[in-house]
């Protein structure tokens, strides 16, 4: 297998392994599915162009989240679509998410409470609770030392508990892996 | 879907988007790689280059760590913040690399790659064209000198996080402000998003706009200034934890400082 073939294969594996995670990351942070499609396209375009910089193994996902996070920031600042790729994904995703009813993260009340916190607290909690990242991985996404992330996460959790009225749920925290719930489990 | 009902990764895996997913993969892999090798030598990682030629909007200048050429404070976009900035930057210097044989030319995302056949490239055994990407980190170190050192001087505010030249600040009541730099010329969105509306404020000898937006139910306050260098980056402050009056007071506490003063405040927060 030639060098380019090996690169292609590496990227295909990366895309296959992390597409759902990156798209999920984007969908959970955007109001419009087509924006999530754009962020996903831009993120993987960066990964493709910077393939030699993508760490292997478990470190790949936080790296991709880090790129997606900065891409999202660009979108929020009005930078619009970058890649102009993935038109079919935009269309399909818009339809698919409109039909979505059940596969939502655990406890909409916690998500709502997180939205009442500062943007920084919300972001670190989202990375921990939605993406299931530990402080070491969060530090990779945010580009901050673990020594900064750990106390910041701790403070954010404390403030979330305050907002929730000291009722953060069973065992005092949410599962690190977002769980699908049925539509009967609570109001949106 | 309600904004508080967030899809899981398992839910994403079940979405009927297989065609779009596959098509995107092929589109990406058939797109032109932006890390292009010229006919001479081998590709080397960007991080190996000691100096990078930054190209923005057709004008380029060396970024070598020397003191930036700060334009007079009253310069910038002048009386019409919405007008495009006319760069006065001249092509500067000869690209250099870690060795004399490798030159890295970084240019703004979406811009036309610059020509690399000029005399300044003669000594370059290898020339690498590198389109800037959202994921780029030019320096391994967390700390990077800003275009011009600036600090928040209001009481109770301290740097809580450093990401290159971007700073997270924390203040009274756990308020938070993010300070970053936005390349004005290469990022025309800056004018569309911030500069065409909002209240004008003269700050730091620059022209700024106080404005804001709402994103996913959060109200953001924003300051965006004219560039500190002609065609260069402008200062952007953003917060979701202060009201307009509080944010304005904070903005008015911004001060240019010496690099030593900046380092004294920022370096300890690098971690």
Coordinates of C-alpha atoms in Angstrom, one line a residue:
Chain A
X1 CA 0.0 0.0 0.0
X2 CA 1.4 3.4 -1.0
X3 CA 1.8 6.3 1.3
X4 CA -1.2 8.1 -0.1
X5 CA -3.3 5.0 0.1
X6 CA -2.4 4.6 3.7
X7 CA -3.3 8.2 4.4
X8 CA -6.7 7.7 2.7
X9 CA -7.3 4.6 4.8
X10 CA -6.3 6.4 8.0
X11 CA -8.7 9.2 7.3
X12 CA -11.5 6.8 6.3
X13 CA -11.1 5.0 9.6
X14 CA -11.0 8.3 11.5
X15 CA -14.2 9.5 9.8
X16 CA -16.0 6.2 10.4
X17 CA -15.0 6.0 14.0
X18 CA -15.8 9.6 14.9
X19 CA -18.4 10.9 12.5
X20 CA -21.3 10.3 14.9
X21 CA -19.5 11.9 17.8
X22 CA -18.5 15.0 15.9
X23 CA -22.0 15.4 14.3
X24 CA -23.5 14.8 17.7
X25 CA -21.2 17.4 19.3
X26 CA -22.3 19.9 16.7
X27 CA -26.0 19.1 16.8
X28 CA -26.1 19.5 20.6
X29 CA -24.6 23.0 20.2
X30 CA -26.4 24.5 17.3
X31 CA -30.0 25.5 16.8
X32 CA -30.2 24.4 13.1
X33 CA -29.2 20.9 11.8
X34 CA -27.7 22.4 8.7
X35 CA -25.3 24.4 10.8
X36 CA -24.3 21.2 12.5
X37 CA -23.7 19.6 9.1
X38 CA -21.5 22.6 8.2
X39 CA -19.5 22.3 11.4
X40 CA -19.0 18.6 10.9
X41 CA -17.9 19.1 7.3
X42 CA -15.5 21.8 8.3
X43 CA -14.1 19.8 11.2
X44 CA -13.4 16.7 9.1
X45 CA -12.0 18.9 6.3
X46 CA -9.5 20.3 8.8
X47 CA -8.7 16.8 9.9
X48 CA -8.1 15.7 6.4
X49 CA -5.9 18.6 5.7
X50 CA -4.0 18.2 8.9
X51 CA -4.1 14.4 9.1
X52 CA -0.5 14.2 10.3
X53 CA -1.5 16.3 13.3
X54 CA -4.4 14.2 14.4
X55 CA -3.4 12.1 17.4
X56 CA -4.1 8.4 17.3
X57 CA -6.2 6.3 19.5
X58 CA -8.5 7.8 22.2
X59 CA -6.9 11.2 21.8
X60 CA -8.4 11.7 18.3
X61 CA -11.9 12.4 19.6
X62 CA -10.9 15.3 21.9
X63 CA -8.7 16.7 19.1
X64 CA -11.7 16.6 16.8
X65 CA -13.9 18.2 19.4
X66 CA -11.3 21.0 19.8
X67 CA -11.4 21.7 16.1
X68 CA -15.2 21.5 16.1
X69 CA -15.3 23.9 19.0
X70 CA -13.3 26.5 17.2
X71 CA -15.3 26.0 14.0
X72 CA -18.5 26.5 16.0
X73 CA -17.1 29.7 17.4
X74 CA -16.5 30.9 13.9
X75 CA -20.0 30.1 13.0
X76 CA -21.4 31.9 16.0
X77 CA -19.4 34.9 15.1
X78 CA -21.2 34.9 11.8
X79 CA -18.5 33.4 9.7
X80 CA -21.0 31.2 7.9
X81 CA -20.2 28.1 6.0
X82 CA -16.6 27.4 5.3
X83 CA -16.3 24.1 3.5
X84 CA -19.2 24.4 1.2
X85 CA -19.2 20.6 1.3
X86 CA -21.8 18.2 2.5
X87 CA -24.9 19.6 0.8
X88 CA -26.7 16.2 0.8
X89 CA -25.8 15.8 4.5
X90 CA -27.4 19.2 5.2
X91 CA -30.6 18.3 3.5
X92 CA -30.8 14.8 5.0
X93 CA -30.0 16.0 8.4
X94 CA -32.5 18.7 8.4
X95 CA -35.3 16.2 7.6
X96 CA -34.0 13.6 10.0
X97 CA -33.7 15.8 13.0
X98 CA -37.1 17.3 12.4
X99 CA -38.5 13.8 12.8
X100 CA -36.4 13.1 15.8
X101 CA -38.4 12.3 19.0
X102 CA -36.6 9.9 21.3
X103 CA -32.9 9.9 21.1
X104 CA -32.1 12.7 23.4
X105 CA -29.7 13.1 26.2
X106 CA -30.7 12.4 29.7
X107 CA -32.7 14.9 31.7
X108 CA -33.7 18.0 29.7
X109 CA -34.1 19.8 33.0
X110 CA -30.3 19.6 33.6
X111 CA -29.7 20.9 30.1
X112 CA -32.0 23.7 30.8
X113 CA -30.2 24.4 34.1
X114 CA -26.9 24.4 32.4
X115 CA -28.1 27.0 29.9
X116 CA -28.6 29.3 32.9
X117 CA -25.0 29.2 33.8
X118 CA -22.2 31.2 32.2
X119 CA -21.1 30.2 28.7
X120 CA -17.8 28.9 30.1
X121 CA -19.5 26.8 32.9
X122 CA -22.0 25.5 30.3
X123 CA -19.3 24.5 27.9
X124 CA -17.2 22.6 30.4
X125 CA -20.3 20.8 31.7
X126 CA -21.4 20.0 28.3
X127 CA -18.1 18.4 27.5
X128 CA -18.2 16.4 30.7
X129 CA -21.9 15.4 30.7
X130 CA -22.8 15.3 27.1
X131 CA -19.5 14.1 25.6
X132 CA -18.5 12.0 28.6
X133 CA -15.0 13.6 28.7
X134 CA -12.8 13.5 31.7
X135 CA -10.8 16.6 32.8
X136 CA -7.7 15.4 31.0
X137 CA -9.7 15.1 27.7
X138 CA -11.5 18.4 28.3
X139 CA -8.1 20.1 28.7
X140 CA -7.3 18.9 25.2
X141 CA -10.5 20.2 23.7
X142 CA -10.2 23.6 25.4
X143 CA -6.4 23.9 25.1
X144 CA -6.0 24.4 28.8
X145 CA -3.9 22.7 31.4
X146 CA -5.6 20.0 33.4
X147 CA -4.7 22.0 36.5
X148 CA -7.0 24.7 35.2
X149 CA -9.8 22.5 34.0
X150 CA -10.2 20.3 37.1
X151 CA -11.1 23.2 39.5
X152 CA -13.2 24.9 36.8
X153 CA -15.2 21.8 36.3
X154 CA -15.7 21.4 40.0
X155 CA -16.9 24.9 40.4
X156 CA -19.2 24.5 37.4
X157 CA -20.7 21.4 38.9
X158 CA -21.3 23.2 42.2
X159 CA -23.0 26.1 40.4
X160 CA -25.1 23.6 38.5
X161 CA -26.2 22.0 41.7
X162 CA -27.2 25.4 43.0
X163 CA -29.3 26.1 39.9
X164 CA -30.9 22.7 40.2
X165 CA -31.8 23.4 43.8
X166 CA -29.3 20.8 45.1
X167 CA -31.1 18.1 43.1
X168 CA -28.6 17.1 40.4
X169 CA -30.2 13.7 40.1
X170 CA -29.4 10.2 41.2
X171 CA -25.9 9.7 42.7
X172 CA -25.4 13.4 42.5
X173 CA -24.4 13.5 38.9
X174 CA -25.4 12.5 35.4
X175 CA -24.0 9.5 33.6
X176 CA -20.8 10.4 31.7
X177 CA -22.2 8.8 28.6
X178 CA -25.5 10.5 27.5
X179 CA -28.2 8.0 27.5
X180 CA -31.2 7.8 25.2
X181 CA -34.5 8.2 26.9
X182 CA -38.0 7.6 25.8
X183 CA -40.2 10.6 25.0
X184 CA -42.3 9.7 28.1
X185 CA -39.4 10.4 30.4
X186 CA -40.0 14.1 30.8
X187 CA -41.1 17.2 29.2
X188 CA -38.9 18.8 26.6
Chain B
X1 CA -36.6 19.5 18.7
X2 CA -36.6 21.5 21.8
X3 CA -33.3 23.3 22.6
X4 CA -33.2 21.4 25.8
X5 CA -33.6 18.0 24.2
X6 CA -30.1 17.1 22.9
X7 CA -29.5 14.1 20.7
X8 CA -27.1 11.4 21.8
X9 CA -24.4 9.9 19.7
X10 CA -26.4 6.8 19.6
X11 CA -29.3 8.8 18.2
X12 CA -27.0 10.3 15.6
X13 CA -25.9 6.8 14.5
X14 CA -29.6 6.0 13.9
X15 CA -30.3 9.0 11.7
X16 CA -31.1 8.2 8.0
X17 CA -28.2 10.2 6.7
X18 CA -26.0 7.5 5.2
X19 CA -25.9 9.0 1.8
X20 CA -25.0 12.4 3.0
X21 CA -22.4 11.0 5.3
X22 CA -20.8 8.9 2.6
X23 CA -20.9 11.8 0.1
X24 CA -19.3 14.2 2.5
X25 CA -16.4 11.8 3.0
X26 CA -15.7 11.6 -0.7
X27 CA -16.1 15.3 -1.1
X28 CA -13.5 15.9 1.6
X29 CA -11.1 13.4 0.3
X30 CA -11.3 14.7 -3.2
X31 CA -10.9 18.3 -2.1
X32 CA -7.5 19.9 -2.7
X33 CA -5.2 19.5 0.2
X34 CA -4.1 22.9 1.5
X35 CA -0.7 21.6 2.6
X36 CA 0.9 21.7 -0.8
X37 CA 4.4 20.8 -1.6
X38 CA 6.3 22.7 -4.2
X39 CA 8.7 21.0 -6.6
X40 CA 11.6 21.4 -4.3
X41 CA 12.3 19.3 -1.2
X42 CA 10.0 17.5 1.2
X43 CA 7.1 18.6 3.4
X44 CA 7.9 19.4 7.0
X45 CA 5.5 20.1 9.8
X46 CA 4.5 23.7 10.3
X47 CA 5.7 23.6 13.9
X48 CA 9.2 23.0 12.7
X49 CA 9.4 26.4 11.1
X50 CA 10.9 29.1 13.2
X51 CA 9.3 31.8 11.2
X52 CA 6.1 31.9 9.3
X53 CA 5.2 34.3 6.5
X54 CA 1.6 35.3 7.2
X55 CA -0.4 36.3 4.3
X56 CA -3.7 38.0 4.6
X57 CA -5.8 39.3 1.8
X58 CA -2.9 39.5 -0.5
X59 CA -0.5 41.4 1.7
X60 CA 2.0 39.5 3.7
X61 CA 4.4 40.1 6.4
X62 CA 6.9 38.2 8.4
X63 CA 5.9 36.9 11.8
X64 CA 9.1 36.4 13.5
X65 CA 8.5 37.3 17.1
X66 CA 9.9 40.8 16.7
X67 CA 8.0 43.7 18.0
X68 CA 5.0 44.2 15.7
X69 CA 4.9 47.4 13.8
X70 CA 2.1 49.2 15.7
X71 CA 0.2 51.6 13.7
X72 CA -0.7 55.0 15.1
X73 CA -3.7 54.5 17.4
X74 CA -6.0 56.7 15.4
X75 CA -5.5 54.5 12.3
X76 CA -7.7 51.7 11.4
X77 CA -11.0 51.9 9.7
X78 CA -11.4 55.6 10.6
X79 CA -14.7 57.2 10.4
X80 CA -16.6 54.4 8.7
X81 CA -16.2 51.1 10.6
X82 CA -18.1 49.3 7.9
X83 CA -15.7 50.2 5.2
X84 CA -13.1 47.6 4.2
X85 CA -9.7 48.2 5.6
X86 CA -7.2 49.2 3.1
X87 CA -4.0 47.4 3.9
X88 CA -0.9 49.5 3.8
X89 CA 1.3 46.6 4.6
X90 CA 4.2 46.1 2.2
X91 CA 5.6 42.7 1.4
X92 CA 8.1 42.3 4.1
X93 CA 11.4 40.6 4.2
X94 CA 12.5 37.2 3.1
X95 CA 10.8 34.1 4.4
X96 CA 13.0 32.1 6.7
X97 CA 12.8 28.8 8.2
X98 CA 14.4 26.7 10.9
X99 CA 17.1 26.0 8.5
X100 CA 17.8 28.1 5.5
X101 CA 16.2 25.5 3.3
X102 CA 12.6 25.4 4.6
X103 CA 10.2 28.2 4.2
X104 CA 6.6 28.1 5.4
X105 CA 4.1 30.4 4.0
X106 CA 0.9 30.7 5.9
X107 CA -2.1 32.4 4.3
X108 CA -5.6 33.1 5.4
X109 CA -8.2 30.5 5.0
X110 CA -10.0 30.9 1.7
X111 CA -7.4 33.3 0.3
X112 CA -5.5 32.7 -2.9
X113 CA -2.2 31.0 -2.2
X114 CA 0.6 33.5 -2.7
X115 CA 3.2 33.1 -5.4
X116 CA 6.4 31.5 -4.3
X117 CA 8.6 32.2 -7.2
X118 CA 10.0 35.5 -6.1
X119 CA 13.6 36.2 -5.3
X120 CA 12.9 36.1 -1.6
X121 CA 12.3 32.4 -2.0
X122 CA 15.5 31.6 -3.8
X123 CA 17.2 30.3 -0.7
X124 CA 14.3 28.1 0.2
X125 CA 15.0 24.5 -0.6
X126 CA 11.4 23.7 0.3
X127 CA 8.4 26.0 0.3
X128 CA 5.3 24.9 2.1
X129 CA 2.0 26.6 1.6
X130 CA -0.1 26.3 4.6
X131 CA -3.7 27.5 4.7
X132 CA -4.7 28.6 8.2
X133 CA -7.3 26.4 9.8
X134 CA -9.5 26.7 12.8
X135 CA -7.5 23.9 14.4
X136 CA -4.2 25.4 14.0
X137 CA -1.9 26.0 16.9
X138 CA 1.1 27.8 15.7
X139 CA 3.1 27.5 18.9
X140 CA 3.3 24.5 21.1
X141 CA 3.5 26.7 24.1
X142 CA 0.2 27.8 25.6
X143 CA 1.4 31.4 25.8
X144 CA 1.8 33.6 22.7
X145 CA 2.6 37.3 22.6
X146 CA -0.5 39.3 21.5
X147 CA -0.3 41.8 18.7
X148 CA -0.2 44.4 21.4
X149 CA -0.3 43.8 25.2
X150 CA -3.5 44.8 26.7
X151 CA -5.0 44.1 30.2
X152 CA -8.3 44.5 32.0
X153 CA -7.6 46.8 34.9
X154 CA -10.9 46.8 36.7
X155 CA -10.8 45.6 40.3
X156 CA -11.3 41.9 41.0
X157 CA -10.5 40.7 37.5
X158 CA -7.8 38.1 36.8
X159 CA -6.6 35.9 34.0
X160 CA -8.0 32.4 34.5
X161 CA -7.0 30.7 31.3
X162 CA -4.5 31.3 28.5
X163 CA -4.7 29.9 25.0
X164 CA -2.0 31.3 22.9
X165 CA -2.9 35.0 22.8
X166 CA -6.5 34.4 23.9
X167 CA -7.3 35.0 27.5
X168 CA -10.2 33.9 29.8
X169 CA -10.8 36.5 32.5
X170 CA -12.7 35.9 35.7
X171 CA -14.1 38.7 37.8
X172 CA -16.4 39.5 40.7
X173 CA -19.4 37.2 41.0
X174 CA -17.7 34.6 38.8
X175 CA -18.3 36.8 35.8
X176 CA -16.3 35.8 32.8
X177 CA -14.9 37.5 29.8
X178 CA -13.1 36.1 26.8
X179 CA -10.5 38.2 25.1
X180 CA -9.3 37.3 21.7
X181 CA -7.9 38.8 18.5
X182 CA -9.6 38.7 15.2
X183 CA -7.9 39.2 11.9
X184 CA -10.0 42.0 10.5
X185 CA -8.9 42.0 6.9
X186 CA -9.1 38.3 6.4
X187 CA -12.3 38.0 8.4
X188 CA -14.8 40.3 6.8
X189 CA -17.5 38.8 9.0
X190 CA -16.1 41.0 11.7
X191 CA -17.6 44.0 10.0
X192 CA -20.9 42.3 9.1
X193 CA -21.4 40.9 12.6
X194 CA -20.1 43.6 14.8
X195 CA -19.1 46.7 13.2
X196 CA -22.2 47.7 11.3
X197 CA -24.3 48.0 14.3
X198 CA -23.9 48.7 18.0
X199 CA -22.7 51.8 19.8
X200 CA -19.5 53.4 18.8
X201 CA -16.9 53.7 21.5
X202 CA -13.5 55.3 21.4
X203 CA -11.3 53.0 23.4
X204 CA -7.5 52.4 23.6
X205 CA -7.2 55.0 20.8
X206 CA -9.1 52.7 18.6
X207 CA -12.6 52.8 17.2
X208 CA -14.8 50.1 18.8
X209 CA -18.3 48.9 18.7
X210 CA -20.3 47.7 21.7
X211 CA -22.8 45.3 20.4
X212 CA -24.2 41.9 21.2
X213 CA -26.1 38.9 20.0
X214 CA -28.2 36.1 21.4
X215 CA -27.1 32.5 20.9
X216 CA -29.0 29.6 22.2
X217 CA -30.8 31.7 24.8
X218 CA -27.7 33.5 26.0
X219 CA -27.2 37.2 25.6
X220 CA -23.6 38.0 24.7
X221 CA -22.0 41.4 25.0
X222 CA -19.3 42.1 22.6
X223 CA -16.6 44.7 22.0
X224 CA -14.8 44.7 18.7
X225 CA -12.2 47.3 17.8
X226 CA -10.5 48.5 14.7
X227 CA -7.2 46.8 14.0
X228 CA -4.2 47.7 16.1
X229 CA -2.2 47.4 13.0
X230 CA -3.3 48.4 9.5
X231 CA -5.1 45.4 8.2
X232 CA -4.2 43.5 11.3
X233 CA -6.1 42.0 14.1
X234 CA -8.7 43.8 16.2
X235 CA -9.5 43.2 19.8
X236 CA -12.6 41.2 20.6
X237 CA -14.1 40.9 24.1
X238 CA -17.0 38.7 24.6
X239 CA -19.1 37.7 27.6
X240 CA -22.4 36.2 28.5
X241 CA -22.2 36.9 32.2
X242 CA -22.4 40.7 32.2
X243 CA -25.1 43.2 31.3
X244 CA -24.4 46.0 28.9
X245 CA -23.6 48.6 31.6
X246 CA -21.2 46.3 33.5
X247 CA -19.6 45.3 30.2
X248 CA -19.1 48.9 29.2
X249 CA -17.4 49.7 32.5
X250 CA -15.1 46.7 32.0
X251 CA -14.3 47.7 28.5
X252 CA -13.3 51.2 29.7
X253 CA -10.8 49.6 32.1
X254 CA -8.8 48.2 29.2
X255 CA -5.3 49.5 29.1
X256 CA -2.3 49.0 26.8
X257 CA 0.6 47.8 28.9
X258 CA 4.2 46.9 28.4
X259 CA 5.0 43.3 27.6
X260 CA 6.6 43.0 31.0
X261 CA 3.4 44.1 32.7
X262 CA 1.4 41.8 30.5
X263 CA 3.7 38.8 31.2
X264 CA 3.5 39.5 34.9
X265 CA -0.3 39.1 34.8
X266 CA -0.7 36.4 32.1
X267 CA 2.3 34.1 32.6
X268 CA 1.2 32.8 36.0
X269 CA -2.1 31.7 34.5
X270 CA -0.5 29.6 31.7
X271 CA -0.3 26.7 34.0

